[in-house]
Short mmCIF file of C-alpha atoms and ligand atoms in Angstrom, two decimals:
data_model
loop_
_atom_site.label_atom_id
_atom_site.label_comp_id
_atom_site.label_asym_id
_atom_site.label_seq_id
_atom_site.Cartn_x
_atom_site.Cartn_y
_atom_site.Cartn_z
CA MET Q 166 71.79 182.09 144.55
CA LYS Q 167 74.62 182.05 142.03
CA ASP Q 168 76.75 182.45 145.07
CA LYS Q 169 75.62 179.06 146.33
CA MET Q 170 76.68 177.38 143.09
CA ALA Q 171 80.10 179.04 143.30
CA LYS Q 172 80.46 177.62 146.80
CA ILE Q 173 79.39 174.13 145.71
CA ILE Q 174 81.81 174.18 142.76
CA SER Q 175 84.63 175.35 144.99
CA LEU Q 176 83.87 172.72 147.64
CA ALA Q 177 83.63 170.02 144.97
CA LYS Q 178 87.13 170.86 143.80
CA ARG Q 179 88.68 171.50 147.21
CA ARG Q 180 87.52 168.21 148.65
CA GLY Q 181 88.11 166.03 145.60
CA PHE Q 182 84.58 165.51 144.28
CA ILE Q 183 84.71 167.14 140.85
CA PHE Q 184 87.50 168.70 138.77
CA PRO Q 185 87.26 170.47 135.41
CA SER Q 186 88.51 168.14 132.67
CA SER Q 187 91.89 168.82 130.96
CA GLU Q 188 92.33 171.77 133.30
CA ILE Q 189 95.97 172.52 132.43
CA TYR Q 190 94.85 173.13 128.85
CA GLY Q 191 92.10 175.49 129.93
CA GLY Q 192 89.43 172.81 130.37
CA PHE Q 193 87.23 171.27 127.69
CA GLY Q 194 83.72 172.54 127.17
CA SER Q 195 81.43 170.96 129.66
CA SER Q 196 83.63 167.99 130.58
CA TYR Q 197 84.30 167.18 134.22
CA ASP Q 198 86.33 164.54 136.02
CA PHE Q 199 85.23 162.89 139.23
CA GLY Q 200 87.91 162.80 141.91
CA PRO Q 201 88.38 160.34 144.77
CA LEU Q 202 85.24 161.45 146.61
CA GLY Q 203 83.19 162.07 143.48
CA VAL Q 204 83.80 158.61 142.10
CA GLU Q 205 82.78 157.00 145.39
CA MET Q 206 79.63 159.08 145.57
CA LYS Q 207 78.73 158.21 141.99
CA ARG Q 208 79.22 154.53 142.78
CA ASN Q 209 77.00 154.89 145.85
CA ILE Q 210 74.21 156.53 143.85
CA LYS Q 211 74.41 153.84 141.19
CA GLN Q 212 74.50 151.12 143.83
CA ALA Q 213 71.45 152.58 145.61
CA TRP Q 214 69.55 152.69 142.30
CA TRP Q 215 70.63 149.17 141.32
CA ILE Q 216 69.56 147.72 144.67
CA GLU Q 217 66.27 149.59 144.43
CA MET Q 218 65.55 148.22 140.96
CA ILE Q 219 66.94 144.70 141.09
CA LYS Q 220 66.47 143.75 144.73
CA ASN Q 221 63.53 145.81 145.92
CA HIS Q 222 61.30 145.06 142.93
CA GLU Q 223 60.15 141.81 141.43
CA ASN Q 224 60.87 140.86 137.86
CA VAL Q 225 63.52 143.48 137.10
CA PHE Q 226 66.79 142.26 135.56
CA GLY Q 227 70.01 144.03 134.63
CA LEU Q 228 71.75 144.61 131.33
CA ASP Q 229 74.96 146.22 130.11
CA ALA Q 230 74.66 146.90 126.38
CA ALA Q 231 77.32 148.39 124.07
CA ILE Q 232 77.59 152.15 123.56
CA LEU Q 233 78.23 151.71 119.83
CA MET Q 234 75.30 150.22 117.95
CA ASN Q 235 74.21 149.74 114.38
CA PRO Q 236 73.27 153.26 113.18
CA LYS Q 237 69.95 151.83 111.97
CA VAL Q 238 68.92 151.74 115.64
CA TRP Q 239 68.96 155.54 115.70
CA GLN Q 240 67.16 155.82 112.40
CA ALA Q 241 64.33 153.68 113.75
CA SER Q 242 64.21 155.36 117.16
CA GLY Q 243 63.71 158.78 115.57
CA HIS Q 244 66.92 160.23 116.96
CA LEU Q 245 68.43 161.01 113.56
CA THR Q 246 65.40 162.95 112.46
CA ALA Q 247 63.82 166.11 113.72
CA GLY Q 248 62.66 164.39 116.91
CA PHE Q 249 66.03 164.84 118.54
CA ALA Q 250 67.18 168.16 117.19
CA ASP Q 251 67.38 171.75 118.33
CA THR Q 252 66.65 174.73 116.12
CA LEU Q 253 69.77 176.88 115.90
CA VAL Q 254 71.09 180.00 114.31
CA GLU Q 255 74.76 180.56 113.53
CA CYS Q 256 76.77 183.80 113.56
CA LYS Q 257 78.35 184.32 110.14
CA ALA Q 258 81.29 186.14 111.72
CA CYS Q 259 82.29 184.15 114.82
CA HIS Q 260 80.42 180.92 113.91
CA LYS Q 261 79.01 180.54 117.39
CA ARG Q 262 75.65 178.76 117.47
CA PHE Q 263 72.70 179.77 119.59
CA LYS Q 264 69.29 178.28 120.28
CA LYS Q 265 66.72 180.24 118.28
CA ASP Q 266 64.93 181.39 121.40
CA GLU Q 267 68.16 182.78 122.89
CA ILE Q 268 68.36 185.44 120.16
CA THR Q 269 66.28 188.54 120.63
CA GLY Q 270 67.38 190.61 117.62
CA LYS Q 271 69.05 189.85 114.29
CA CYS Q 272 72.64 190.09 115.56
CA CYS Q 273 75.01 187.74 117.31
CA PRO Q 274 74.84 188.36 121.08
CA GLU Q 275 78.60 187.73 121.33
CA CYS Q 276 80.15 189.76 118.51
CA GLY Q 277 77.25 191.61 116.86
CA GLY Q 278 77.76 189.72 113.58
CA GLU Q 279 74.99 188.78 111.15
CA ILE Q 280 73.16 185.54 111.94
CA THR Q 281 71.90 182.81 109.62
CA GLU Q 282 68.35 181.54 109.18
CA PRO Q 283 67.38 178.97 111.84
CA ARG Q 284 68.12 175.33 111.03
CA LYS Q 285 67.86 171.99 112.75
CA PHE Q 286 70.95 170.69 114.49
CA ASN Q 287 71.06 167.07 115.58
CA LEU Q 288 72.23 166.25 119.08
CA MET Q 289 73.68 162.82 118.27
CA MET Q 290 77.48 162.58 118.58
CA LYS Q 291 78.88 161.23 115.34
CA THR Q 292 81.95 159.04 115.05
CA PHE Q 293 83.53 156.55 112.64
CA THR Q 294 84.07 152.86 113.16
CA GLY Q 295 87.12 151.28 111.55
CA PRO Q 296 89.97 152.99 109.72
CA LEU Q 297 87.99 154.70 106.95
CA GLU Q 298 86.29 157.97 107.67
CA ASP Q 299 83.61 157.63 105.01
CA GLU Q 300 79.80 157.70 104.96
CA ALA Q 301 79.58 153.94 105.35
CA SER Q 302 81.52 153.93 108.61
CA ILE Q 303 79.55 156.67 110.35
CA THR Q 304 78.04 155.63 113.63
CA TYR Q 305 76.86 157.39 116.79
CA LEU Q 306 77.61 157.40 120.47
CA ARG Q 307 74.31 156.44 122.09
CA ALA Q 308 72.17 159.39 123.16
CA GLU Q 309 70.17 157.32 125.64
CA THR Q 310 70.92 153.95 127.14
CA CYS Q 311 67.45 152.49 126.64
CA GLN Q 312 67.87 151.60 122.96
CA GLY Q 313 70.28 148.85 124.05
CA ILE Q 314 67.44 147.49 126.17
CA TYR Q 315 65.02 147.42 123.22
CA MET Q 316 67.66 145.66 121.13
CA ASN Q 317 67.79 142.97 123.83
CA PHE Q 318 64.12 142.86 124.76
CA GLU Q 319 63.68 139.39 123.27
CA ASN Q 320 67.09 138.10 124.43
CA VAL Q 321 66.35 138.99 128.03
CA GLN Q 322 62.75 137.77 127.90
CA LYS Q 323 63.65 134.40 126.36
CA SER Q 324 66.87 133.72 128.29
CA MET Q 325 65.20 134.47 131.62
CA ARG Q 326 61.82 132.96 130.57
CA LEU Q 327 60.01 136.13 131.63
CA LYS Q 328 56.35 136.90 131.50
CA ILE Q 329 54.95 140.37 131.03
CA PRO Q 330 55.15 142.58 133.06
CA PHE Q 331 58.90 142.71 133.58
CA GLY Q 332 61.63 145.31 133.63
CA VAL Q 333 65.18 145.71 132.36
CA ALA Q 334 67.52 148.08 134.20
CA GLN Q 335 70.71 149.55 132.85
CA ILE Q 336 73.34 152.07 133.93
CA GLY Q 337 75.73 153.52 131.40
CA LYS Q 338 77.19 156.47 129.55
CA ALA Q 339 75.19 158.53 127.10
CA PHE Q 340 76.35 161.39 124.88
CA ARG Q 341 74.53 164.42 123.53
CA ASN Q 342 76.05 167.22 121.54
CA GLU Q 343 74.26 169.77 123.72
CA ILE Q 344 74.33 173.29 122.28
CA THR Q 345 74.33 175.03 125.60
CA PRO Q 346 75.85 172.85 128.29
CA LYS Q 347 75.54 174.72 131.55
CA ASN Q 348 75.20 174.85 135.31
CA PHE Q 349 78.29 172.84 136.20
CA ILE Q 350 77.49 169.11 135.83
CA PHE Q 351 73.74 169.69 135.30
CA ARG Q 352 73.99 169.65 131.51
CA THR Q 353 77.07 168.11 129.95
CA ARG Q 354 77.81 166.33 126.68
CA GLU Q 355 78.89 163.10 128.31
CA PHE Q 356 76.88 161.73 131.22
CA GLU Q 357 75.61 158.56 132.79
CA GLN Q 358 72.02 157.44 132.86
CA MET Q 359 70.21 154.94 135.05
CA GLU Q 360 67.23 153.69 133.10
CA LEU Q 361 64.47 151.19 133.67
CA GLN Q 362 62.25 150.01 130.85
CA TRP Q 363 59.14 148.31 132.20
CA PHE Q 364 57.35 146.19 129.59
CA CYS Q 365 53.65 145.71 130.27
CA HIS Q 366 50.29 144.99 128.66
CA PRO Q 367 48.91 148.07 126.83
CA ARG Q 368 45.81 147.95 129.05
CA GLU Q 369 47.95 148.27 132.17
CA VAL Q 370 50.34 150.99 131.12
CA ASP Q 371 48.58 153.82 133.00
CA LYS Q 372 48.53 151.84 136.22
CA TRP Q 373 52.26 151.05 135.93
CA PHE Q 374 53.07 154.63 135.00
CA ASP Q 375 51.54 155.83 138.28
CA PHE Q 376 53.26 153.04 140.20
CA TRP Q 377 56.75 153.87 138.90
CA LYS Q 378 56.23 157.60 139.25
CA LYS Q 379 55.52 157.14 142.97
CA GLU Q 380 58.36 154.69 143.45
CA ARG Q 381 60.84 157.05 141.86
CA ILE Q 382 59.79 160.12 143.84
CA ASN Q 383 60.05 158.09 147.06
CA TRP Q 384 63.58 156.99 146.23
CA TYR Q 385 64.92 160.53 146.59
CA GLY Q 386 63.21 160.94 149.95
CA VAL Q 387 64.62 157.66 151.25
CA LEU Q 388 68.08 158.97 150.37
CA GLY Q 389 67.48 162.08 152.43
CA MET Q 390 66.46 164.63 149.80
CA GLN Q 391 64.21 167.30 151.30
CA GLN Q 392 60.58 167.07 150.11
CA LYS Q 393 60.30 170.84 149.74
CA ASN Q 394 62.99 170.70 147.04
CA LEU Q 395 61.27 168.00 144.99
CA ARG Q 396 58.25 168.13 142.71
CA ALA Q 397 56.71 166.14 139.86
CA ILE Q 398 55.37 168.02 136.86
CA GLU Q 399 53.31 166.59 134.03
CA VAL Q 400 54.75 167.77 130.72
CA PRO Q 401 52.21 169.10 128.16
CA ALA Q 402 52.02 167.34 124.78
CA LYS Q 403 53.89 169.97 122.77
CA GLU Q 404 56.91 169.88 125.08
CA ARG Q 405 57.21 166.10 125.39
CA ALA Q 406 60.05 164.00 124.01
CA HIS Q 407 59.17 162.65 120.56
CA TYR Q 408 58.58 159.11 121.85
CA ALA Q 409 56.47 160.00 124.90
CA GLN Q 410 52.69 159.62 125.14
CA LYS Q 411 52.80 160.82 128.70
CA GLN Q 412 55.70 162.39 130.60
CA VAL Q 413 56.27 163.42 134.18
CA ASP Q 414 59.47 165.23 135.07
CA ILE Q 415 60.76 164.85 138.61
CA GLU Q 416 62.35 168.19 139.35
CA TYR Q 417 64.75 169.48 141.99
CA HIS Q 418 64.87 173.04 143.22
CA PHE Q 419 68.40 174.02 142.13
CA PRO Q 420 69.88 177.40 143.15
CA TRP Q 421 68.95 178.77 139.68
CA GLY Q 422 65.40 177.36 139.74
CA TRP Q 423 63.55 174.08 139.17
CA GLY Q 424 65.28 171.60 136.88
CA GLU Q 425 64.57 168.03 135.76
CA ILE Q 426 66.53 165.27 137.42
CA GLU Q 427 64.47 162.34 136.19
CA GLY Q 428 61.93 161.68 133.47
CA VAL Q 429 59.12 159.12 133.75
CA HIS Q 430 57.77 158.35 130.28
CA ASN Q 431 55.03 156.28 128.79
CA ARG Q 432 56.78 155.36 125.52
CA GLY Q 433 53.85 153.21 124.38
CA ASP Q 434 55.03 150.78 121.71
CA TRP Q 435 56.98 153.51 119.89
CA ASP Q 436 60.34 151.79 120.11
CA LEU Q 437 59.47 148.11 119.70
CA SER Q 438 57.08 148.71 116.82
CA ASN Q 439 59.52 151.02 115.01
CA HIS Q 440 62.38 148.56 115.45
CA ALA Q 441 60.13 145.78 114.17
CA LYS Q 442 59.26 147.88 111.12
CA HIS Q 443 62.87 148.82 110.36
CA SER Q 444 64.47 145.44 111.06
CA GLY Q 445 61.73 143.24 109.67
CA LYS Q 446 61.79 141.18 112.89
CA ASP Q 447 58.56 140.49 114.72
CA LEU Q 448 59.14 141.91 118.20
CA ARG Q 449 55.68 141.22 119.53
CA TYR Q 450 55.24 139.28 122.73
CA PHE Q 451 53.22 136.09 122.71
CA ASP Q 452 51.14 135.37 125.79
CA GLU Q 453 50.75 131.62 125.97
CA GLU Q 454 47.87 131.74 128.43
CA THR Q 455 45.66 134.13 126.49
CA GLN Q 456 47.14 133.30 123.05
CA GLU Q 457 47.43 137.05 122.52
CA LYS Q 458 50.25 138.55 120.45
CA TYR Q 459 51.06 142.22 121.02
CA TYR Q 460 53.71 144.90 121.36
CA PRO Q 461 54.25 145.48 125.07
CA HIS Q 462 53.95 149.10 126.12
CA VAL Q 463 56.84 150.65 127.97
CA VAL Q 464 57.10 152.78 131.09
CA GLU Q 465 60.54 154.29 131.28
CA THR Q 466 62.23 155.89 134.28
CA SER Q 467 65.40 157.74 133.35
CA VAL Q 468 67.72 159.60 135.68
CA GLY Q 469 71.13 161.17 135.19
CA VAL Q 470 73.81 160.07 137.65
CA GLU Q 471 75.66 163.41 137.64
CA ARG Q 472 72.50 165.50 137.74
CA SER Q 473 71.18 163.61 140.74
CA LEU Q 474 74.63 163.78 142.36
CA LEU Q 475 74.55 167.55 141.98
CA ALA Q 476 71.08 167.67 143.53
CA PHE Q 477 72.21 165.50 146.47
CA LEU Q 478 75.29 167.71 147.00
CA ILE Q 479 73.27 170.92 146.96
CA ASP Q 480 70.56 169.47 149.17
CA SER Q 481 73.02 168.35 151.84
CA TYR Q 482 75.11 171.54 151.86
CA GLN Q 483 74.79 173.58 155.06
CA GLU Q 484 76.69 176.50 156.49
CA VAL Q 485 76.92 176.79 160.24
CA LYS Q 486 77.72 180.27 161.50
CA GLY Q 487 79.79 180.67 164.61
CA GLY Q 488 81.44 177.32 164.22
CA ARG Q 489 80.59 173.80 165.27
CA THR Q 490 84.04 172.75 166.37
CA LYS Q 491 85.42 174.33 169.47
CA THR Q 492 88.77 175.63 168.27
CA THR Q 493 89.14 179.36 168.90
CA LYS Q 494 89.93 180.22 165.30
CA ALA Q 495 87.18 178.12 163.83
CA THR Q 496 84.42 179.67 165.93
CA LYS Q 497 84.85 182.96 164.09
CA GLU Q 498 84.29 181.34 160.73
CA VAL Q 499 81.42 179.78 158.89
CA GLU Q 500 81.69 176.02 158.88
CA VAL Q 501 80.47 173.86 156.04
CA LEU Q 502 78.61 170.65 156.72
CA LEU Q 503 77.71 168.17 154.03
CA LYS Q 504 74.84 166.23 155.55
CA LEU Q 505 74.83 163.47 152.95
CA ASP Q 506 72.84 160.34 153.61
CA LYS Q 507 75.17 157.67 155.01
CA LYS Q 508 74.54 155.45 151.99
CA LEU Q 509 75.71 158.19 149.64
CA ALA Q 510 78.60 159.56 151.70
CA PRO Q 511 81.80 158.80 149.78
CA ILE Q 512 83.96 158.26 152.87
CA LYS Q 513 82.27 156.49 155.74
CA VAL Q 514 84.81 156.96 158.49
CA VAL Q 515 87.97 158.93 159.24
CA VAL Q 516 90.56 157.86 161.81
CA LEU Q 517 92.42 160.59 163.70
CA PRO Q 518 95.22 160.36 166.24
CA LEU Q 519 94.56 163.15 168.75
CA VAL Q 520 98.02 164.58 168.08
CA ARG Q 521 100.65 163.47 165.65
CA ASN Q 522 103.78 164.02 167.68
CA LYS Q 523 103.16 161.03 169.93
CA PRO Q 524 104.33 157.94 168.04
CA TYR Q 525 102.29 155.54 170.18
CA LEU Q 526 99.05 157.39 169.33
CA VAL Q 527 99.90 157.44 165.64
CA LYS Q 528 100.73 153.74 165.75
CA LYS Q 529 97.43 152.86 167.41
CA ALA Q 530 95.43 155.07 165.02
CA LYS Q 531 97.09 153.41 162.02
CA GLU Q 532 96.17 150.02 163.45
CA VAL Q 533 92.54 151.12 163.71
CA TYR Q 534 92.62 152.42 160.13
CA LYS Q 535 94.02 149.08 158.93
CA LEU Q 536 91.30 147.25 160.81
CA LEU Q 537 88.51 149.32 159.23
CA LYS Q 538 89.80 149.65 155.68
CA PRO Q 539 88.58 146.27 154.38
CA HIS Q 540 85.07 147.01 155.70
CA PHE Q 541 84.47 150.69 154.90
CA VAL Q 542 85.84 153.37 152.62
CA SER Q 543 88.03 155.03 155.25
CA LEU Q 544 90.61 157.78 155.61
CA TYR Q 545 93.49 158.34 157.95
CA ASP Q 546 94.21 161.99 158.77
CA GLU Q 547 96.87 163.32 161.10
CA VAL Q 548 97.61 166.73 159.59
CA SER Q 549 96.68 169.91 161.55
CA SER Q 550 94.66 170.39 164.75
CA ILE Q 551 91.88 168.00 165.70
CA GLY Q 552 89.28 170.77 165.21
CA ARG Q 553 90.47 171.42 161.66
CA ARG Q 554 90.41 167.74 160.90
CA TYR Q 555 86.80 167.46 162.12
CA ARG Q 556 85.93 170.38 159.87
CA ARG Q 557 87.55 168.75 156.85
CA ALA Q 558 85.59 165.58 157.57
CA ASP Q 559 82.31 167.55 157.96
CA GLU Q 560 82.91 169.34 154.66
CA SER Q 561 83.49 166.02 152.96
CA GLY Q 562 80.31 164.54 154.43
CA VAL Q 563 82.09 161.82 156.47
CA PRO Q 564 79.44 160.43 158.87
CA TYR Q 565 81.84 159.23 161.59
CA ALA Q 566 85.19 160.40 162.92
CA LEU Q 567 87.18 158.18 165.28
CA THR Q 568 89.75 159.74 167.57
CA VAL Q 569 92.49 157.78 169.24
CA ASP Q 570 93.52 159.59 172.41
CA PHE Q 571 95.65 158.93 175.48
CA GLU Q 572 92.95 156.87 177.19
CA SER Q 573 92.64 154.66 174.14
CA LEU Q 574 95.90 152.91 174.92
CA GLU Q 575 94.95 151.81 178.41
CA LYS Q 576 91.28 151.15 177.81
CA GLU Q 577 91.49 149.73 174.26
CA ASP Q 578 88.76 152.05 173.07
CA LEU Q 579 88.31 155.31 171.17
CA THR Q 580 85.94 158.23 170.63
CA LEU Q 581 83.34 158.08 167.89
CA ARG Q 582 82.00 161.46 166.78
CA ASP Q 583 78.73 161.72 164.89
CA ARG Q 584 78.88 164.26 162.03
CA ASP Q 585 75.30 165.46 162.43
CA THR Q 586 74.84 165.61 166.20
CA MET Q 587 78.54 166.07 167.08
CA GLU Q 588 77.87 163.72 169.98
CA GLN Q 589 80.81 161.67 171.08
CA GLU Q 590 80.78 158.18 172.59
CA ARG Q 591 83.52 155.79 173.55
CA ILE Q 592 83.55 152.51 171.71
CA ALA Q 593 85.59 149.45 172.62
CA MET Q 594 88.09 148.57 169.91
CA LYS Q 595 86.84 144.98 169.76
CA ASP Q 596 83.27 146.13 168.95
CA LEU Q 597 84.25 148.81 166.47
CA VAL Q 598 83.51 147.09 163.15
CA LYS Q 599 80.14 145.82 164.36
CA VAL Q 600 79.11 149.18 165.83
CA LEU Q 601 80.00 150.99 162.61
CA LYS Q 602 78.25 148.38 160.46
CA ASP Q 603 75.09 148.81 162.52
CA LYS Q 604 75.28 152.58 162.32
CA LEU Q 605 76.05 152.74 158.60
CA GLU Q 606 73.93 149.91 157.30
CA GLY Q 607 71.36 149.32 160.04
P1 ATP D 777 66.74 168.22 129.46
O1 ATP D 777 65.36 168.67 129.02
O2 ATP D 777 67.17 168.79 130.75
O3 ATP D 777 67.77 168.29 128.39
P2 ATP D 777 65.82 165.66 128.76
O4 ATP D 777 64.34 165.81 128.93
O5 ATP D 777 66.40 165.71 127.40
O6 ATP D 777 66.59 166.67 129.74
P3 ATP D 777 65.83 162.86 129.17
O7 ATP D 777 66.07 162.57 127.76
O8 ATP D 777 64.49 162.58 129.75
O9 ATP D 777 66.28 164.34 129.49
O10 ATP D 777 66.96 162.13 130.03
C1 ATP D 777 66.72 161.60 131.30
C2 ATP D 777 67.68 162.15 132.32
O11 ATP D 777 69.02 162.11 131.85
C3 ATP D 777 67.45 163.61 132.67
O12 ATP D 777 66.44 163.74 133.63
C4 ATP D 777 68.80 164.00 133.24
O13 ATP D 777 68.92 163.60 134.59
C5 ATP D 777 69.75 163.20 132.39
N1 ATP D 777 70.29 164.04 131.31
C6 ATP D 777 69.75 164.29 130.11
N2 ATP D 777 70.53 165.11 129.39
C7 ATP D 777 71.61 165.37 130.16
C8 ATP D 777 72.79 166.17 129.97
N3 ATP D 777 73.02 166.81 128.84
N4 ATP D 777 73.67 166.23 130.99
C9 ATP D 777 73.46 165.56 132.15
N5 ATP D 777 72.37 164.81 132.37
C10 ATP D 777 71.45 164.70 131.39
#
């Protein structure tokens, strides 16, 4: 199974999805850069989530809050105290830190050195604001995006004249000084979250929790994730996040085992009531109809962009033995197919002249590429045999390949090849944009 991860990592680099950060300096911890295909795929995931939240649900509005906030936010939210800390031991010789439960004996697993007593280590990333690096200028990179939503709960509610229940959705970077980042982009120190905070009446929180849990599990299925690789697990009290009264983890079956891709939490009034206490500001909601004043309870859905991207990549990865394309060489090899949902596929269409040594074919193919470019993320590819180019497109998850051949010039049409079925049909040039729009968006 490790083998599968090695293949995914290699494909991700080869095809321009994900590169190790600062690679010429030997990389940097768990940092990764998203290449031309990776950045498109990330945008597609975020777009799919945004549309799902803002357009497909009523009473959900967007927000983009700052990463840097008053450090008092993190005091009130419980992130600076034990609630957001790991218990670690440190090797006195090599100073490497390990989670307590990773150590079986009394020695460092790396160098055999003596280890310290366990102590709490906070996961918040510290930084300084302004020119002075003193206590007063310490602040933190946010560890979850939702605190920005709580800070703006009243601003959003009043400016949009909202009545409970309503939701605020946000996508943005979060940072955690993870002790053991691992499994490629599964656990990193810098990542993006897509979070919804749904504010509701305390009496209705269980009903909404079930509603959002179902909605969120469905979302993965709609984007093509295989049901057998998805499950929802209720987290027992002692393992829950410090703010959660109830927690369901949506998990994906990764090559190394089941792992969380999204958390659905009932945060109760933990955040609003703590912020009210610490700031002295009354953050209760006033219901004019019932004349009731209360802290809304919150259902949170929180998913990592990179973690879900990794799950979508793994889920769509297929190897076809014996070859799909009909070139003699290729049939002896295993061909890789990335069967990504069309909405998530980074490149929607690739334009190929049948051969590149016929200037009139190349000219026509470039015209087609120019025609499509404003409508779809497209590629033009003329290097190597047509079979190899189909394979490159399949590996990159491109749903449609368009080939301009000798007939194209007389008939003003071209061949459209479907990535999944490999069926080919001729499409008139004049209908091309419409046909592709219907296929990709219909
Ligand atoms: P884990 O137990 O795996 O560390 P968590 O329970 O701390 O995750 P949450 O705080 O619920 O995670 O965050 C919600 C989502 O944010 C996770 O489901 C995951 O998709 C993403 N996420 C959290 N931590 C990381 C990380 N270090 N790297 C990448 N994604 C992360």
